[in-house]
mmCIF file of C-alpha atoms in Angstrom:
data_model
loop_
_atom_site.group_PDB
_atom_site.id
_atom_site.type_symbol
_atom_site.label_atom_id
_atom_site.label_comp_id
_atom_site.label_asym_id
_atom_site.label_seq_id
_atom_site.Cartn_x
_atom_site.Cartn_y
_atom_site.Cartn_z
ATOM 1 C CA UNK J 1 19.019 0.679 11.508
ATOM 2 C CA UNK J 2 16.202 3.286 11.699
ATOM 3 C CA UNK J 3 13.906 3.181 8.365
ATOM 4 C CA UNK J 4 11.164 5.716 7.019
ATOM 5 C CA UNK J 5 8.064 4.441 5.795
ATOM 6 C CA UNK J 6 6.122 6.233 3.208
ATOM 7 C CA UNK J 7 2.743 5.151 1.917
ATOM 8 C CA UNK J 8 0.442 7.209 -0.339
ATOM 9 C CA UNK J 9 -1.814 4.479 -2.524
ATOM 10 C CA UNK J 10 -5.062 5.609 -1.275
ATOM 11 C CA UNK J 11 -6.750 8.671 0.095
ATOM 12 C CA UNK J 12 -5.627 7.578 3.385
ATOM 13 C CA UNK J 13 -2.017 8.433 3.990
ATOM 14 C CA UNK J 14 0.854 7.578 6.555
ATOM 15 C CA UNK J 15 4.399 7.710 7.873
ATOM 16 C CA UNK J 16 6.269 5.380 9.883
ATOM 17 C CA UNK J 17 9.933 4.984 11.669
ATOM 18 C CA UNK J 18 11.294 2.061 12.406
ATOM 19 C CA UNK J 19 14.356 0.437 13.623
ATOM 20 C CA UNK J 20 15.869 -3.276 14.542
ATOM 21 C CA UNK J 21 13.222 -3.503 17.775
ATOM 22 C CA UNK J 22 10.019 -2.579 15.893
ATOM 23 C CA UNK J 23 8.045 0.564 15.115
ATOM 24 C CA UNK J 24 9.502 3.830 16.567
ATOM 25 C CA UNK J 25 6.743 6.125 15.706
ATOM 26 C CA UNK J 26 3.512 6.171 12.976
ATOM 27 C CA UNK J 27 1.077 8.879 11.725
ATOM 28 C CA UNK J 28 -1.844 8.243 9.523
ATOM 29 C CA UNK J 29 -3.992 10.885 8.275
ATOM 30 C CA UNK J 30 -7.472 9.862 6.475
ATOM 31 C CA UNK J 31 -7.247 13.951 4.868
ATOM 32 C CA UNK J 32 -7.761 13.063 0.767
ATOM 33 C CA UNK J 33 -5.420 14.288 -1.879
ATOM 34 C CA UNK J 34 -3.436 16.366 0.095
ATOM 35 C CA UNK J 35 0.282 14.660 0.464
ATOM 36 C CA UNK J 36 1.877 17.589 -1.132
ATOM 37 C CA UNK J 37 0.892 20.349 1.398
ATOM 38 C CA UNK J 38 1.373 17.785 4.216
ATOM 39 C CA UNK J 39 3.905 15.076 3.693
ATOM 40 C CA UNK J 40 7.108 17.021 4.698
ATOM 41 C CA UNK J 41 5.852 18.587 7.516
ATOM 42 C CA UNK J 42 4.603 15.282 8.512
ATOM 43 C CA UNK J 43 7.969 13.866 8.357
ATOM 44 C CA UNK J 44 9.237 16.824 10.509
ATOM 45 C CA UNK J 45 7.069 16.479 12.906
ATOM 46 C CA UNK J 46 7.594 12.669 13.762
ATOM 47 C CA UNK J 47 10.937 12.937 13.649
ATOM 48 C CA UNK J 48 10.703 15.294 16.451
ATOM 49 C CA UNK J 49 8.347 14.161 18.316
ATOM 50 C CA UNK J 50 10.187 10.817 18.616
ATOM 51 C CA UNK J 51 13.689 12.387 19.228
ATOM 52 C CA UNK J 52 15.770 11.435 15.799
ATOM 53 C CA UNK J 53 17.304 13.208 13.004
ATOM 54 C CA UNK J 54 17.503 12.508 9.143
ATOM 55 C CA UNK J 55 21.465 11.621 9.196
ATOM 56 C CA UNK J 56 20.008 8.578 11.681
ATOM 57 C CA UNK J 57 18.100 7.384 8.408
ATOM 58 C CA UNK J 58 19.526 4.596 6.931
ATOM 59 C CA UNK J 59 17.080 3.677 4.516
ATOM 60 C CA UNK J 60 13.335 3.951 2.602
ATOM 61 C CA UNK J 61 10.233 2.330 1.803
ATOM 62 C CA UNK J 62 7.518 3.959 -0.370
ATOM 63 C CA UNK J 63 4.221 2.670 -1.702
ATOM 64 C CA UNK J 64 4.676 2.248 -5.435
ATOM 65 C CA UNK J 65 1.182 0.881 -5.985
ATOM 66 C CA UNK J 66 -1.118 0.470 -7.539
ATOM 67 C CA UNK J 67 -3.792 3.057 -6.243
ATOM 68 C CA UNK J 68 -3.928 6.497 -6.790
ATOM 69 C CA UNK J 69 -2.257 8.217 -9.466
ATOM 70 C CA UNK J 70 -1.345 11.872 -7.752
ATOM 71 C CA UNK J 71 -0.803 10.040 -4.032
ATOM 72 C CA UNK J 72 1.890 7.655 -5.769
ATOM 73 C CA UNK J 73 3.819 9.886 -7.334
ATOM 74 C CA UNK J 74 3.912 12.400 -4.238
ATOM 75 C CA UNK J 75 5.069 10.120 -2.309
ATOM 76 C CA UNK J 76 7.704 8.812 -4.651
ATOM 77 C CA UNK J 77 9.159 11.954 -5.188
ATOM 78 C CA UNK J 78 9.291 12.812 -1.621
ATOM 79 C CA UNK J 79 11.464 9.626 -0.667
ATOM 80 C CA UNK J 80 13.328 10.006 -4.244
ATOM 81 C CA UNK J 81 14.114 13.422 -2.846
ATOM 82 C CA UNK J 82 15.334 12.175 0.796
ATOM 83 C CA UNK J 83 17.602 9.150 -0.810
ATOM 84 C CA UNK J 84 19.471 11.556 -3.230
ATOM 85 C CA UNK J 85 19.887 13.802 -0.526
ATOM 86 C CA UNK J 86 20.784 11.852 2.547
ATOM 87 C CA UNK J 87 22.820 9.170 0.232
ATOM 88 C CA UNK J 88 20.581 6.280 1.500
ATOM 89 C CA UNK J 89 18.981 3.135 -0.327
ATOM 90 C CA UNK J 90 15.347 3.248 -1.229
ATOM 91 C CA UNK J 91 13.257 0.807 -2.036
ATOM 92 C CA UNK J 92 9.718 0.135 -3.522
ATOM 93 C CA UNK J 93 6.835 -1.855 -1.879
ATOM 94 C CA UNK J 94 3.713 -2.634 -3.735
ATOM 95 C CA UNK J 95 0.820 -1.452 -1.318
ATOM 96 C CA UNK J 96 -0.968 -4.212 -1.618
ATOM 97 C CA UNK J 97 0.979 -6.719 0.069
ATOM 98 C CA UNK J 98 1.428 -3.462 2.771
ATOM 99 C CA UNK J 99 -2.445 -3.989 3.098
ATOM 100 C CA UNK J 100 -2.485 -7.585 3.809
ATOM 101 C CA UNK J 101 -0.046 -7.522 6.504
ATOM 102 C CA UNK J 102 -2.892 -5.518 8.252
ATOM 103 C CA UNK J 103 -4.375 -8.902 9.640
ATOM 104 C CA UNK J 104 -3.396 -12.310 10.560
ATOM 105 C CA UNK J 105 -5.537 -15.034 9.470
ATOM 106 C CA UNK J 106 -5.288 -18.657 8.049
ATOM 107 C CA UNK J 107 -7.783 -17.719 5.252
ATOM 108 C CA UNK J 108 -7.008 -16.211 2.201
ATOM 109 C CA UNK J 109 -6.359 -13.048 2.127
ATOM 110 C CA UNK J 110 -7.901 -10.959 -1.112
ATOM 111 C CA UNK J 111 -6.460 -6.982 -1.072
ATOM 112 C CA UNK J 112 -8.295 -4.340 -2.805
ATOM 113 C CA UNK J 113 -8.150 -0.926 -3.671
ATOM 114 C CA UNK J 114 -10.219 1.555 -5.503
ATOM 115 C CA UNK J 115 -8.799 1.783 -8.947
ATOM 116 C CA UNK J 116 -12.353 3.772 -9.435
ATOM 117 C CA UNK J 117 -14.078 3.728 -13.289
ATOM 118 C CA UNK J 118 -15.637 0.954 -11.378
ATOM 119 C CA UNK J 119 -12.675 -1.087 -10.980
ATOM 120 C CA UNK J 120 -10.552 -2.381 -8.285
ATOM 121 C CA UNK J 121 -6.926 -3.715 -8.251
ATOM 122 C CA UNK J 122 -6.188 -6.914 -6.206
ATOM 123 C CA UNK J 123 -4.082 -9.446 -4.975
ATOM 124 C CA UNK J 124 -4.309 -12.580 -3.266
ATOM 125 C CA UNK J 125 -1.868 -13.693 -0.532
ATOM 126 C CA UNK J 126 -1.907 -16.179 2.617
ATOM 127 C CA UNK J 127 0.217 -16.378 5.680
ATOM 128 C CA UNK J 128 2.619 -19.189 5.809
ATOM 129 C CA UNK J 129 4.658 -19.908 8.935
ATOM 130 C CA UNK J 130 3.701 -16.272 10.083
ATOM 131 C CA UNK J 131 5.053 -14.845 7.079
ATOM 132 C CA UNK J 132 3.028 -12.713 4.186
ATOM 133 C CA UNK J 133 3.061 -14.828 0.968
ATOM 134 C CA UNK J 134 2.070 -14.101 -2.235
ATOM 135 C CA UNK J 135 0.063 -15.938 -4.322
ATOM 136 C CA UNK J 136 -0.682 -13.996 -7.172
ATOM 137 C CA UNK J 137 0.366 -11.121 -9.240
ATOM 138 C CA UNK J 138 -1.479 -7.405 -9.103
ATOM 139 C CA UNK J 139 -4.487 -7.455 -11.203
ATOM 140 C CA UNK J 140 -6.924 -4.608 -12.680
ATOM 141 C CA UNK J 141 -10.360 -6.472 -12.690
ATOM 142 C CA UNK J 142 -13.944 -5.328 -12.070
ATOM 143 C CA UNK J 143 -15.795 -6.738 -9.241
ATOM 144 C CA UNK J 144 -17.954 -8.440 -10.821
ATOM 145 C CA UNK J 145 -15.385 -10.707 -12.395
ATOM 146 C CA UNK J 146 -13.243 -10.745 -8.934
ATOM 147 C CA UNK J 147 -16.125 -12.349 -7.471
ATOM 148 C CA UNK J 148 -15.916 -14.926 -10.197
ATOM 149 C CA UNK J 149 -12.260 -15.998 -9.052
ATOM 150 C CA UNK J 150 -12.924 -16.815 -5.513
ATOM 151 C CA UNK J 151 -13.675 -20.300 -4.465
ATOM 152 C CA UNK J 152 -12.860 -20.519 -0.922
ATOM 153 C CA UNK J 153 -13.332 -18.584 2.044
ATOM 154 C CA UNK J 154 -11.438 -14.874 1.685
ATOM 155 C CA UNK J 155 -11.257 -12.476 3.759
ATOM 156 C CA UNK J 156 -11.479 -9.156 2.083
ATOM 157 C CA UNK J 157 -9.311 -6.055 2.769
ATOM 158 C CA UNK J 158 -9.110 -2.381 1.065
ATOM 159 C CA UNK J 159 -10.872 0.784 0.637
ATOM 160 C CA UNK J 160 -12.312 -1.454 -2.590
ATOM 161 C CA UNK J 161 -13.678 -4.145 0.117
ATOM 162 C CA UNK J 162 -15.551 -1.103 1.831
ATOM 163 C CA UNK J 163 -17.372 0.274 -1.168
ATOM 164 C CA UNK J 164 -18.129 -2.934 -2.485
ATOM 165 C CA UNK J 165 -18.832 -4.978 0.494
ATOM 166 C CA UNK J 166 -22.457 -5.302 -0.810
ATOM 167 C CA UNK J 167 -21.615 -7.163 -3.783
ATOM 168 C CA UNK J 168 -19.736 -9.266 -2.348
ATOM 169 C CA UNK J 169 -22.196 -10.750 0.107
ATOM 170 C CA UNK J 170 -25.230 -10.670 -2.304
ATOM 171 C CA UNK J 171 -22.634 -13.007 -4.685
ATOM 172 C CA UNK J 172 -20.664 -14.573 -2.601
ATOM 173 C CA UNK J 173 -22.478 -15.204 0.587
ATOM 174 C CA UNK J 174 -20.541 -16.566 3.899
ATOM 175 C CA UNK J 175 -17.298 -16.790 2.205
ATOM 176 C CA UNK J 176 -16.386 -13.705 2.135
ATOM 177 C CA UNK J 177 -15.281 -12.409 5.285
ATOM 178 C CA UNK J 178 -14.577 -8.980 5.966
ATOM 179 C CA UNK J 179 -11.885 -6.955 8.520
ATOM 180 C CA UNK J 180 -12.949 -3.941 10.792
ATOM 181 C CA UNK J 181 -13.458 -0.679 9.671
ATOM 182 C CA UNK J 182 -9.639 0.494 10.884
ATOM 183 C CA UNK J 183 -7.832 -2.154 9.178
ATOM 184 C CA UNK J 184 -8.560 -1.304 6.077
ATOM 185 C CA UNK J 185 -6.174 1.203 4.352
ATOM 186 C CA UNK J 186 -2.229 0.252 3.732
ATOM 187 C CA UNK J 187 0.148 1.335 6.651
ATOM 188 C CA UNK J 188 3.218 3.001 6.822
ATOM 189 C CA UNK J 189 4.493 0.819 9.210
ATOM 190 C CA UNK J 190 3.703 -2.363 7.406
ATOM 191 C CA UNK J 191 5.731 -0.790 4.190
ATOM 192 C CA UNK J 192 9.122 -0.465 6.375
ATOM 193 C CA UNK J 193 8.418 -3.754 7.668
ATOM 194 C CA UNK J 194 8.586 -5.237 4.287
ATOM 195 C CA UNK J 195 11.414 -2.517 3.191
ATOM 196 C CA UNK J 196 13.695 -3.316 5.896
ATOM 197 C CA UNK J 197 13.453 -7.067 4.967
ATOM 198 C CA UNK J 198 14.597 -5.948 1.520
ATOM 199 C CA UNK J 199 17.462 -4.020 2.822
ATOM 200 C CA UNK J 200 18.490 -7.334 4.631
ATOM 201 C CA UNK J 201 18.496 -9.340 1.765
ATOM 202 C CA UNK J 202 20.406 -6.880 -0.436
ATOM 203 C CA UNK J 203 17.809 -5.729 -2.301
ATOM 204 C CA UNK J 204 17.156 -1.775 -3.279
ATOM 205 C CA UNK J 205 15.866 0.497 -6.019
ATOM 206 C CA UNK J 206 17.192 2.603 -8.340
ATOM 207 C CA UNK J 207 15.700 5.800 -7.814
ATOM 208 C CA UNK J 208 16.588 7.105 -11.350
ATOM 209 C CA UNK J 209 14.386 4.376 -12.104
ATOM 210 C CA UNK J 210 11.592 3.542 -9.683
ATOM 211 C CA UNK J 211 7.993 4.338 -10.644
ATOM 212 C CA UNK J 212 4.834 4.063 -9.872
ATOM 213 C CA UNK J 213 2.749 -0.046 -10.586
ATOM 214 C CA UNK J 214 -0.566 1.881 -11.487
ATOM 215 C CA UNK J 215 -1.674 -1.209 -13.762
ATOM 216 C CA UNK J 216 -3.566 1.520 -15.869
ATOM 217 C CA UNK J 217 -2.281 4.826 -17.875
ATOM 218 C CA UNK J 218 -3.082 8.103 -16.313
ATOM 219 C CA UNK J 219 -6.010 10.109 -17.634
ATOM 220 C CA UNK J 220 -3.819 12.598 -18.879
ATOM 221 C CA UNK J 221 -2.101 9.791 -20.932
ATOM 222 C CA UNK J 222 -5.214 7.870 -22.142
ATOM 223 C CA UNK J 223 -6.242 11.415 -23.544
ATOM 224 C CA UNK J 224 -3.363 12.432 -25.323
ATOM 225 C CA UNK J 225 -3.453 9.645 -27.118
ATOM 226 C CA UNK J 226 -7.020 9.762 -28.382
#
């Protein structure tokens, strides 16, 4: 079964195919806010560089969150738009757990991502007989009071682990651990991974229904209603 990947939580965004052997093909661009100009063509392009077309989809991923407002709901309606049209199931994938799967590590593993206003959101998972678990639900917290919750050694992981690295260490000293510089923005590739294991188990998404986890009203929103 070949799957499409679509993750657009951060600033950082990426495609992936994948089928029953692994990861057919992956492109990750670190552009901004640009998914609208450059998601489609992405998709385009992938699919011909690694020899498939879109009847050979059988199914979808996408990022629902939380992170960024306009990158979540680009990407949503891009692989709303491909399930209505191809007939296939689609189904949601919060970005944080898409995150964690960047490492492997008997530590916990805290995932965070900009949620700016100086916030972050996180979520805390560990890896249990090489499998992704998590351990707690997504959360909207400032760092300050994220440091507060961690007791053990955690490794760190996120766009929101890069900016505020330096708090971290001044408050929390050796334990917390940090990833390289590359692992730390959700991946396409992780998001199928997690989607197709969904697919297995009979699980998919109404995409009448599916929307964005952003954890916090839009701007636009909060306004409206002042």
């Amino acid at each position: 079964m070949k799957l499409l990947g679509i993750e657009t939580s951060t600033h950082a965004g990426s495609i992936a195919f994948m089928n029953n052997n692994g990861v057919l093909g992956e492109l990750f661009l670190n552009l901004g806010p640009v998914y609208s100009e450059r998601i489609i063509p992405a998709i385009d392009w992938l699919m011909g560089e690694i020899g498939i077309g879109k009847k050979e989809i059988k199914g979808i991923a996408v990022s629902i969150g939380p992170g960024s407002f306009t990158g979540l709901r680009v990407g949503l309606s891009t692989a709303k738009g491909l399930a209505f049209s191809l007939g296939i199931p689609l189904v949601g994938v919060s970005s944080l757990e898409a995150l964690a799967m960047n490492i492997f590590t008997n530590f916990p593993i805290c995932s965070i991502i900009d949620a700016k206003k100086k916030e972050v959101f996180a979520a805390f998972f560990r890896f249990s007989e090489g499998n992704i678990v998590r351990t707690s639900s997504d959360i909207l917290i400032s760092p300050q009071e994220l440091c507060k919750i961690i007791r053990e050694r955690t490794v760190f992981i996120g766009d929101g682990a890069l900016l505020y690295r330096d708090l971290f260490m001044s408050v929390l000293g050796e334990i917390a651990l940090f990833c390289p510089l590359t692992l730390n923005f959700p991946r396409a590739s992780n998001s199928a991974l997690i989607g197709a294991r969904k697919l297995r188990g009979g699980q998919r998404d109404d995409p009448s229904t599916l929307a964005p986890q952003y954890l916090r009203k839009p701007e636009a929103e909060i306004y409206r209603e002042v």
